[in-house]
Coordinates of C-alpha atoms (C1' of nucleotides) in Angstrom, one line a residue:
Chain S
X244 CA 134.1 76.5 50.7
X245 CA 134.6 73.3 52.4
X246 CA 137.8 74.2 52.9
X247 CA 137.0 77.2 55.6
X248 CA 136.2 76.3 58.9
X249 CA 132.6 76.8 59.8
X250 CA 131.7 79.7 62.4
X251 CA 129.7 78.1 65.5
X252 CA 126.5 80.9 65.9
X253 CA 125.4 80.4 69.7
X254 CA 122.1 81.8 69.6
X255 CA 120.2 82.9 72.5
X256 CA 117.9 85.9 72.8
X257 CA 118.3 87.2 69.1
X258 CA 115.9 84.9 67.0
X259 CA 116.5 87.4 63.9
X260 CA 118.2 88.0 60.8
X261 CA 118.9 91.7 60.9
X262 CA 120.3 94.2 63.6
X263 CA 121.7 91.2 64.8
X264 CA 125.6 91.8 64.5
X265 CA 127.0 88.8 65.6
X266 CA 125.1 86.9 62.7
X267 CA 125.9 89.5 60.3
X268 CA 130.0 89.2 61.4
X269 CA 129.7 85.5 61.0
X270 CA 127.9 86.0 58.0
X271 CA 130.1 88.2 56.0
X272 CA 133.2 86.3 57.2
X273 CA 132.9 84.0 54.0
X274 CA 132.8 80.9 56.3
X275 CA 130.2 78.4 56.5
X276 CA 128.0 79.5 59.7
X277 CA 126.5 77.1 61.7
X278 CA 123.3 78.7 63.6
X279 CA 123.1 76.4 67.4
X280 CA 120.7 76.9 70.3
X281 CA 121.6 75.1 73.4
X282 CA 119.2 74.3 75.7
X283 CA 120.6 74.6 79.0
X284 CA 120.1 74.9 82.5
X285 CA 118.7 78.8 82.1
X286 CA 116.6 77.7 79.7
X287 CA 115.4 75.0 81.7
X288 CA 114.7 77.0 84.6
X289 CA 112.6 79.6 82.7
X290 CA 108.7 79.9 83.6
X291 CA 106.1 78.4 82.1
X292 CA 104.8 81.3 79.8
X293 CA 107.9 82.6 78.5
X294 CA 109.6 78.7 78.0
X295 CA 106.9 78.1 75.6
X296 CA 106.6 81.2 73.9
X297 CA 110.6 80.6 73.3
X298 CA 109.9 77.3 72.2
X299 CA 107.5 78.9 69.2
X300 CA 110.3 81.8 68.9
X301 CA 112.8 78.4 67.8
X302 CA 109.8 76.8 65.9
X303 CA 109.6 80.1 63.7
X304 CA 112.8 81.1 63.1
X305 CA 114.1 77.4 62.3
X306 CA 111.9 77.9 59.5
X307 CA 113.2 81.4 58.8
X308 CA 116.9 80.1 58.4
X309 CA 115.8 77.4 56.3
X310 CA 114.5 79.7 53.4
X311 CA 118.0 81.3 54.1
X312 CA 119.9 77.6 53.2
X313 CA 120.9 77.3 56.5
X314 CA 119.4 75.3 59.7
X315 CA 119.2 75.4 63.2
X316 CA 120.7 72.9 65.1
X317 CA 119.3 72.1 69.0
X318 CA 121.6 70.8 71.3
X319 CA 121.3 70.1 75.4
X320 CA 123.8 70.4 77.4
X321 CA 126.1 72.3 79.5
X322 CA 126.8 74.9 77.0
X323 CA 130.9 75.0 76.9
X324 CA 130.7 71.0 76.8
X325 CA 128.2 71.3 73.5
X326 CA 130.3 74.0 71.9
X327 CA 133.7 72.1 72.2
X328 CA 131.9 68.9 71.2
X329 CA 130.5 70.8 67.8
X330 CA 133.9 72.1 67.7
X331 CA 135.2 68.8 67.6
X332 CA 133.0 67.5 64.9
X333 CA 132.7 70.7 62.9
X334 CA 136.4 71.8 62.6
X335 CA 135.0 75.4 63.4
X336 CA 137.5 77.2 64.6
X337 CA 135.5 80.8 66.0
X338 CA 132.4 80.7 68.1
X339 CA 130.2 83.9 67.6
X340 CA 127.4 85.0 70.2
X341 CA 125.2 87.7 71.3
X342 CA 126.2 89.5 74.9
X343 CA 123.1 88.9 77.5
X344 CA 123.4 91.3 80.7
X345 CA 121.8 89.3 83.9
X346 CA 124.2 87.4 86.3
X347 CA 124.0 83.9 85.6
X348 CA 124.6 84.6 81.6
X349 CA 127.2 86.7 82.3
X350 CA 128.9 84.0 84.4
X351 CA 127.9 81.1 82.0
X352 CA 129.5 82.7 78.7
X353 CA 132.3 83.6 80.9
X354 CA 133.3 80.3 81.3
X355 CA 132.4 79.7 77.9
X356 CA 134.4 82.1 76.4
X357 CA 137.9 81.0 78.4
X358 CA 137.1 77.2 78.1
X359 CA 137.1 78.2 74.4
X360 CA 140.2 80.0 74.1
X361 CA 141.9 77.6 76.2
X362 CA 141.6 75.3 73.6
X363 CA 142.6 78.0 71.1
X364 CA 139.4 78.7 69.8
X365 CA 138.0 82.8 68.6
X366 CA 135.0 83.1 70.9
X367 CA 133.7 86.2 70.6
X368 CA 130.5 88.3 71.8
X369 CA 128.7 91.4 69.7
X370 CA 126.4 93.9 71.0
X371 CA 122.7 94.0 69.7
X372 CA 120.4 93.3 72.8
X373 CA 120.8 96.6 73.8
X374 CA 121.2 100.0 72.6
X375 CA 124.6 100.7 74.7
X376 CA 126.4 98.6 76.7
X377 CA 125.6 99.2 80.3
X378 CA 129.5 100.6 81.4
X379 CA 128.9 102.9 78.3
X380 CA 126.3 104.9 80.0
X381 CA 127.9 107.1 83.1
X382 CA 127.5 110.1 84.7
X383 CA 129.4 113.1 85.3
X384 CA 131.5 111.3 88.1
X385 CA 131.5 107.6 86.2
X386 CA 129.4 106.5 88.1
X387 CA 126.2 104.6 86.7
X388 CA 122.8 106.2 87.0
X389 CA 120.3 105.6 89.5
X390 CA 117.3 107.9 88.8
X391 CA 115.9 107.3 84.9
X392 CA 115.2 111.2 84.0
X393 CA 119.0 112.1 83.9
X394 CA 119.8 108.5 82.6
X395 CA 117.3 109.5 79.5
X396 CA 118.4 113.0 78.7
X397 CA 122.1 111.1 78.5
X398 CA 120.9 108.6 76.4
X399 CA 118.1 110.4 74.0
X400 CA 121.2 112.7 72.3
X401 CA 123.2 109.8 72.1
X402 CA 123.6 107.5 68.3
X403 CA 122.8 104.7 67.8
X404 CA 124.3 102.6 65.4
X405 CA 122.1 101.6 62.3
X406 CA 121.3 98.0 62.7
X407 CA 122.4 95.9 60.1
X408 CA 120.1 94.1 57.4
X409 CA 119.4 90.9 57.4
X410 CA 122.0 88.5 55.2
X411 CA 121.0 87.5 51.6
X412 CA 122.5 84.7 52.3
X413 CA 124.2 82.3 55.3
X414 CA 126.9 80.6 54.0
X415 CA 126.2 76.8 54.6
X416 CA 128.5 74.1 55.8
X417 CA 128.7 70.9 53.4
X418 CA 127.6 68.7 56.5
X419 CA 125.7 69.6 58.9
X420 CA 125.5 68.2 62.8
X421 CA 123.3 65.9 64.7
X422 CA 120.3 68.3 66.1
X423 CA 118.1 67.3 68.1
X424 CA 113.9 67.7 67.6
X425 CA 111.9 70.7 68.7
X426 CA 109.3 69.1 69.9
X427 CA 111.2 66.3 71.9
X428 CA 112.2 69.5 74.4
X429 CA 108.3 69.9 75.2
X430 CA 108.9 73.5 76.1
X431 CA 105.4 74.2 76.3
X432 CA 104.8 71.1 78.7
X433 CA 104.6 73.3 82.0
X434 CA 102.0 75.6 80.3
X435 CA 99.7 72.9 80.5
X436 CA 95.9 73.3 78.6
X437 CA 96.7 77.2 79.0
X438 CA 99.6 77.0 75.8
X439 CA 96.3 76.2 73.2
X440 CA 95.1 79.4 74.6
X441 CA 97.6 82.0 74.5
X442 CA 98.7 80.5 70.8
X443 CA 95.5 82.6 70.0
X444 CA 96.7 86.0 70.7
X445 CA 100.5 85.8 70.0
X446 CA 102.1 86.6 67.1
X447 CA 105.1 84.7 66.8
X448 CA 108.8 85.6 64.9
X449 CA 110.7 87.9 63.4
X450 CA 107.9 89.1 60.3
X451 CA 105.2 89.6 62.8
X452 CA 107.5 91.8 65.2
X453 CA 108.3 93.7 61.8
X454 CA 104.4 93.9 60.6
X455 CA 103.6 94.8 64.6
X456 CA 106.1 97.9 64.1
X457 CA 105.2 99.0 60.8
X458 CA 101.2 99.2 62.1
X459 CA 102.1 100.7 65.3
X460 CA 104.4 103.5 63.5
X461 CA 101.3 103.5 60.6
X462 CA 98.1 104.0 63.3
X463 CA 99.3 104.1 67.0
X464 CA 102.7 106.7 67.4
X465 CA 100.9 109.8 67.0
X466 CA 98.2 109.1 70.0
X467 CA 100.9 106.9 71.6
X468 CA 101.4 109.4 75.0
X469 CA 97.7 109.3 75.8
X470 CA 96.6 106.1 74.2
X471 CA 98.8 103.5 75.9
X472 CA 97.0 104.1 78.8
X473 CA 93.6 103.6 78.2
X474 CA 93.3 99.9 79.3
X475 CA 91.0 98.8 76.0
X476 CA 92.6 100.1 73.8
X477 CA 95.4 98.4 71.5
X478 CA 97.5 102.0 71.8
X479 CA 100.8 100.5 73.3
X480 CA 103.5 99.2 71.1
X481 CA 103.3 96.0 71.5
X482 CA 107.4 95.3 71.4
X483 CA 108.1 93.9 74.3
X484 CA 107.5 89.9 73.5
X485 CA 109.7 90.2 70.1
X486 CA 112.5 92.3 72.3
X487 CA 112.4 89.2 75.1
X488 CA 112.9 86.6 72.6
X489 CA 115.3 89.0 70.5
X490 CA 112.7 88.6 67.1
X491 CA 113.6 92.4 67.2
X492 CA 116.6 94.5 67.9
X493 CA 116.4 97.5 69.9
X494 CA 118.0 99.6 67.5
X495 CA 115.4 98.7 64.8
X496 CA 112.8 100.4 66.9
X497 CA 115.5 103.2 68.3
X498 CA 115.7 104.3 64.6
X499 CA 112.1 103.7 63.2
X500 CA 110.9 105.9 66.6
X501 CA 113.5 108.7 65.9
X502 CA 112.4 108.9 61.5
X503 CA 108.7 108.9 63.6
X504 CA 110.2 112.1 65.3
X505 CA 111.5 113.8 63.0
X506 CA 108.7 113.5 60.9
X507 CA 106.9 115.2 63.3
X508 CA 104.8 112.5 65.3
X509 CA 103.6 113.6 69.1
X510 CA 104.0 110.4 70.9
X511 CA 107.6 109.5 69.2
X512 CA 109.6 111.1 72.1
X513 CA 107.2 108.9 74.8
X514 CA 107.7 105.9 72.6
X515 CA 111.6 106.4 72.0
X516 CA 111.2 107.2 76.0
X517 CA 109.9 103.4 76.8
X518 CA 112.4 101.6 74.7
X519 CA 115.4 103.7 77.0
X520 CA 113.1 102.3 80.3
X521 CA 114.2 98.8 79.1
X522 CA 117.9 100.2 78.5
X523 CA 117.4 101.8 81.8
X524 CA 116.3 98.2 83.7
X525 CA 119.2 96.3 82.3
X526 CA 121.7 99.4 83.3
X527 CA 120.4 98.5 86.9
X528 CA 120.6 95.2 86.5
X529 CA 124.3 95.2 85.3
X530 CA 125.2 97.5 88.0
X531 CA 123.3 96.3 90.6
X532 CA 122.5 92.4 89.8
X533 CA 120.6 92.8 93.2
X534 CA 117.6 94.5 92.2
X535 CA 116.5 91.2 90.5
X536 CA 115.9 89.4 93.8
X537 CA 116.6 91.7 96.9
X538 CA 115.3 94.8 98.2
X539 CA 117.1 97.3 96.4
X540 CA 117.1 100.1 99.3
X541 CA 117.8 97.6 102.2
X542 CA 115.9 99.5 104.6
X543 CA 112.8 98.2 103.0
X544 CA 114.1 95.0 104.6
X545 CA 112.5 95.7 107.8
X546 CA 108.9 96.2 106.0
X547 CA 106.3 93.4 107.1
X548 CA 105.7 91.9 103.9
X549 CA 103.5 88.6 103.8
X550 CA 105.6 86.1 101.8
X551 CA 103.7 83.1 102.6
X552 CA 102.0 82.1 99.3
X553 CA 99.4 80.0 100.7
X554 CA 97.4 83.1 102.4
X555 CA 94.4 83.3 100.9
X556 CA 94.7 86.4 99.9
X557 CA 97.6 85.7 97.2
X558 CA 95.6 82.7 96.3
X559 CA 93.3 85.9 95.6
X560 CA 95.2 87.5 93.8
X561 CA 97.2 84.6 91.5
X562 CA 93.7 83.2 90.7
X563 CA 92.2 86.9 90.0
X564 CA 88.8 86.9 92.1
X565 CA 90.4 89.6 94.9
X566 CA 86.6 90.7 94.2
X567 CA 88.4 94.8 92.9
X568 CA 87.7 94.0 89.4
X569 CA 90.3 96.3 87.5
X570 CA 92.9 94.1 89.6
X571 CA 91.1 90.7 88.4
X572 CA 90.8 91.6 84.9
X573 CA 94.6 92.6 84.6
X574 CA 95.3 89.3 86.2
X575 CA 93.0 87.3 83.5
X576 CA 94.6 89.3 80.4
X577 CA 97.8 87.9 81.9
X578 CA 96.8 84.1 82.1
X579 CA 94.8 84.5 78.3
X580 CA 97.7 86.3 76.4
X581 CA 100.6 86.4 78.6
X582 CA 100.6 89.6 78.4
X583 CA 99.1 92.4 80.7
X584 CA 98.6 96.2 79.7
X585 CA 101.3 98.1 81.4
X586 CA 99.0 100.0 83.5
X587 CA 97.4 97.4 84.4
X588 CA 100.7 95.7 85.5
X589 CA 100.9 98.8 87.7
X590 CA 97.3 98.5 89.1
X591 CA 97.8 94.9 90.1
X592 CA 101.0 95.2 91.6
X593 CA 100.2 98.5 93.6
X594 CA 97.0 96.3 95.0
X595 CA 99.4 93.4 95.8
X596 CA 101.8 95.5 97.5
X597 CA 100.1 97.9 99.2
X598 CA 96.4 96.9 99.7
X599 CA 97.5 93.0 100.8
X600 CA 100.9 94.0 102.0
X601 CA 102.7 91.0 99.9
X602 CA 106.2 91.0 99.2
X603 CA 106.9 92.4 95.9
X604 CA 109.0 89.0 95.2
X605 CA 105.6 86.9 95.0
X606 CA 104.0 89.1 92.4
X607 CA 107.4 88.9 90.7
X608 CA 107.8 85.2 90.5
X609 CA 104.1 85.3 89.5
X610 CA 104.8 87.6 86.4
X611 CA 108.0 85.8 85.5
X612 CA 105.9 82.2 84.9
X613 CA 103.0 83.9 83.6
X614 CA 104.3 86.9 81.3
X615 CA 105.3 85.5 77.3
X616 CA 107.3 89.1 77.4
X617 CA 109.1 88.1 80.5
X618 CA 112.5 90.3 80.6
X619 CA 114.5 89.7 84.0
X620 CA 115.5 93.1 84.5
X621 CA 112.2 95.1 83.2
X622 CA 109.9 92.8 85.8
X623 CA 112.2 93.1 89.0
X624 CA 112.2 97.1 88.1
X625 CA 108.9 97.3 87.9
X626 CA 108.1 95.8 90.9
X627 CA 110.0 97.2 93.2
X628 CA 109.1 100.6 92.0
X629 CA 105.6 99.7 92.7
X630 CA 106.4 98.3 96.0
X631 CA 109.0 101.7 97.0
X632 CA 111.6 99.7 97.4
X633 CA 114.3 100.2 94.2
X634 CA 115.9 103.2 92.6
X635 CA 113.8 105.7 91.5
X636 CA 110.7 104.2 93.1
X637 CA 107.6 105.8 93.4
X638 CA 107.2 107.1 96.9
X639 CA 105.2 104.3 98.7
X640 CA 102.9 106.5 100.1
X641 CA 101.3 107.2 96.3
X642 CA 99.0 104.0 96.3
X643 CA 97.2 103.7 93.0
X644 CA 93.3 103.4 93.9
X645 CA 91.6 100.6 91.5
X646 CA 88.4 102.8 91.1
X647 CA 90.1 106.2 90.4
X648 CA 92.0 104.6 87.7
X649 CA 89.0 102.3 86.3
X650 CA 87.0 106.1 85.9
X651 CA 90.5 107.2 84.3
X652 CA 91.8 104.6 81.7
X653 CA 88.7 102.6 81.3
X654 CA 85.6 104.5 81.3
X655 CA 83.0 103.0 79.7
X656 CA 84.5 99.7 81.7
X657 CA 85.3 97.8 78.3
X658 CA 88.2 96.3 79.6
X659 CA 86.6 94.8 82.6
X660 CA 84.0 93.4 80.4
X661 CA 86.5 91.7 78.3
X662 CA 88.2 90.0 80.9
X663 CA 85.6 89.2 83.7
X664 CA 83.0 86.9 82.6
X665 CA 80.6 86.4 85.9
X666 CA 77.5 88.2 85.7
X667 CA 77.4 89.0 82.1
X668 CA 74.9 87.8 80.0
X669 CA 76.6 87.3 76.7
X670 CA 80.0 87.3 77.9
X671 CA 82.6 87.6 75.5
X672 CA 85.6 85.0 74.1
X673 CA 88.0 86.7 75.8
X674 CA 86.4 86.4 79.1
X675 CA 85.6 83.0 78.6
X676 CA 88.6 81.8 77.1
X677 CA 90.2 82.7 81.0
X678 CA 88.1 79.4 82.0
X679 CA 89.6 77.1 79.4
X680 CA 93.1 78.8 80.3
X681 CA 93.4 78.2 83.9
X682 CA 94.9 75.3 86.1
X683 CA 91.7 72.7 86.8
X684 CA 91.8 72.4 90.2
X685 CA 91.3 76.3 90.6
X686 CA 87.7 75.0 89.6
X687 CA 86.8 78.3 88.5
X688 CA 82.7 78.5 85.7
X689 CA 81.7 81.8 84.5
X690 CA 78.4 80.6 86.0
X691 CA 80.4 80.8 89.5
X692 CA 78.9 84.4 91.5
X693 CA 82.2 87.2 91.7
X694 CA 83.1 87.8 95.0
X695 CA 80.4 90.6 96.3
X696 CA 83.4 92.4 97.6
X697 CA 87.4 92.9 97.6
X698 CA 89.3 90.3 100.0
X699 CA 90.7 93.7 101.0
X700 CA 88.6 97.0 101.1
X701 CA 90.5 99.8 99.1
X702 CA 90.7 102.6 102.1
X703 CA 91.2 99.8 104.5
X704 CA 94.2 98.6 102.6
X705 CA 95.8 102.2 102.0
X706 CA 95.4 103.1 105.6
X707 CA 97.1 99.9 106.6
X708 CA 99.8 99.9 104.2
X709 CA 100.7 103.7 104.8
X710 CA 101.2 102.5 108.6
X711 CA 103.0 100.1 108.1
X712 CA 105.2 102.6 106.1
X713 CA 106.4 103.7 109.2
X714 CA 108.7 100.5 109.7
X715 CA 110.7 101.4 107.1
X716 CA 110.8 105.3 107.1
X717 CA 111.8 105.0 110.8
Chain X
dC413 C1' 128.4 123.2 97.7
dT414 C1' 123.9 124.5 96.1
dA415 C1' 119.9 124.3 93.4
dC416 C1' 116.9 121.8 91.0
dC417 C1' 114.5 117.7 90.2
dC418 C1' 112.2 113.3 90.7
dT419 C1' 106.9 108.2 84.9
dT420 C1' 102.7 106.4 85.5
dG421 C1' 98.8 109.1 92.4
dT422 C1' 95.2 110.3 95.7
dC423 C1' 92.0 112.9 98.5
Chain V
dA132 C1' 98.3 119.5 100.0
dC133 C1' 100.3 115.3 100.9
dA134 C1' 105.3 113.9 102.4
dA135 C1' 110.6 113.0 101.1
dG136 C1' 115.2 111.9 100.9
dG137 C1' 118.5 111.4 97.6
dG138 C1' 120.5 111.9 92.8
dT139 C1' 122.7 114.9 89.4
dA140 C1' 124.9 118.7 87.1

DNA sequence: CTACCCTTGTC
DNA sequence: ACAAGGGTA
């Protein structure tokens, strides 16, 4: 053993053992494998909420490698300068990774990957964060797609390829390198007193993602096309954190939602439909790295958006007392979890956009430091189709109204209750734990009175925002 | 070129 | 009914 050298495993966004192909490559190579995450500048510039809920990802499945015989070893650094050091010190002679699909990854294991061939080493990337590589998906004319139905109707008759299982084993080196300690990197630091928390509600590594699958698939598939929209209800999936962090493949979930449909379940073909909307973000993405930051129609450049974040209405809408209390309780889910209900993601951004004219970029920077289920491509999609201005958008003139969809997706008003504590007698945990979670010097009580009524009315919004439509349509 | 189509809405 | 231009086969 000791005489084959190691295989450097640069892990990034695939905390996992199986349907992860670059481990299983390095894995069934014979050679020791030396598991590595690098904290580097991207890391560093993360947000708040989805830096710390990385930093548990690391915590968990440093343990999960350990029952394996193997380790995780932490480095910081510029990420070619640690990998040539280890390679140095190791006497590993290949350098195996996951690909990652947003700009500045792209460009950072670009360099990576020449700097290590230059100094002859086999760097090599594998597929697993996505179902298809985003050049692997065209249309008729080659071009990539812009509009998500015929995107889906490609992808949905395409295969996928089984993911793999995890490893019995991962070979271990007979020394191992210098890491460095968890906790010295603080990830949680900018979280402040809200990390305590959101530690309630998450569920953390690569077993939970599987036991979150396994009891969605068991009690919520079959209701899944009407049930993930009722606001108080647990009938989404619930994917989305361990697919951010990579504590689950895509492929896992591609091929547990397709033996759901063929078995016969209702909601498999909407469920199999969600997991392509993330393939469908990150197509954009690749294609058109603008979406993440600029309007992706430029006309939409000429629409007055606010952008100054002091206004009091964003201050509003960031501390969640806009007084429209579907858009406030979305907003408070998000800062006790960090996570919101997808429609309530909707609700919250249409009210942003449209009712308070703010640029979709300051609801977007928002989610990013808030959201433990952060994904690059996923948010700046979302937004923009809220706000009318990316591919595919929803026409801007369709404003969601707060009250209509309260009488819709949350009837009874039990998601309101749970998230807005003010004038309840007995208010719940949930609502109160948005108190304990929330920056001090907001100097928020649930004895405080909620605002009598919205910093913006809802027809008085709509009517301004559909005029102001008429910068961009001219 | 044409014909058809376009996540999530509102009034 | 509104309002809508552009994407895809």
């Amino acid at each position: 053993m000791s005489d084959t050298p190691p295989i450097l495993l640069w892990l990034r966004r695939d905390l996992r053992l199986s349907d992860a192909p670059a481990l299983s490559a390095a894995c069934e190579s014979g050679a020791p494998v030396i598991p590595v995450y690098i904290r580097d500048s991207l890391l560093d510039g993360l947000g708040a909420a989805p830096k710390w809920r990385l930093g548990r990802g690391l915590e968990v499945f440093g343990k999960t490698l350990e029952a394996k015989g193997s380790r995780l070893i932490l480095r910081s650094g510029d990420p070619l300068d640690v990998l040539a050091g280890l390679v140095e010190t190791t006497g590993a002679k290949q350098v195996f990774w996951t690909r990652l699909y947003d700009p500045e990854s792209i460009a950072r294991d670009s360099g990576v990957k020449e700097g290590l061939k230059a100094k002859g080493i086999d760097a090599k990337s594998f597929s697993g964060t996505l179902l298809f590589e985003p050049w692997e998906v065209e249309t008729k004319d080659g071009g990539p797609y812009k509009v998500y139905s015929p995107f889906w109707r490609t992808v949905k008759k395409r295969d996928v390829a089984a993911p793999s299982s995890a490893p019995k084993q991962i070979p271990a080196p007979d020394t191992w390198p210098e890491s460095e300690a968890l906790d010295d990197w603080d990830l949680g630091r900018a979280m402040n007193r809200g990390a305590a928390v959101v530690e309630r509600y998450a569920e953390i590594g690569e077993d939970a993602a599987g036991d979150r699958l396994a009891a969605f698939l068991e009690e919520g598939i079959d209701d899944y096309k009407a049930g993930r929209d009722r606001l108080a209800e647990a009938g989404t999936s619930g994917m989305s954190v361990f697919l951010t962090t990579g504590e689950i493949g895509p492929r896992t979930i591609w091929h547990a939602g397709m033996r759901a449909l063929h078995e016969g379940s209702t909601g498999a073909e909407t469920f199999l439909s969600e997991l392509a909307w993330r393939e469908f973000a990150w197509h954009l993405a690749y294609h058109t790295p603008r979406i993440l930051d600029r309007n992706w129609r430029e006309k939409w450049d000429a629409f007055p958006w606010e952008d100054d974040e002091r206004k009091a209405e964003v201050k509003a809408w960031k501390q969640a007392r806009t007084g429209v209390p579907l858009v406030d309780a979305g907003m408070r889910e998000m800062q006790v979890t960090g996570t919101m209900h997808n429609r309530a993601r909707m609700i919250t951004a249409s009210y942003l956009t449209k009712h308070l004219m703010v640029h979709w970029r300051v609801g977007q920077h928002w989610f990013d430091a808030h959201l433990i289920d952060r994904d690059a491509a996923s948010n700046a999609m979302g937004w923009q189709w809220v706000a009318g201005s990316g591919p595919d958008a929803s026409p801007f003139f369709r404003v969601f109204n707060p009250e209509t969809q309260q009488e819709k997706f949350d009837p009874e008003g039990a998601y309101v209750r749970r998230w807005i504590a003010e004038g309840q007698d007995d208010p719940p945990e949930t609502a109160l734990d948005y108190f304990e979670a929330i920056p001090r010097r907001w100097a928020r009580a649930p004895e405080d009175a909620y605002p009598d009524k919205p910093i913006v009315g809802l027809s008085e919004g709509r009517e301004r925002a559909l005029d102001a439509y008429g910068a961009v349509k001219d």
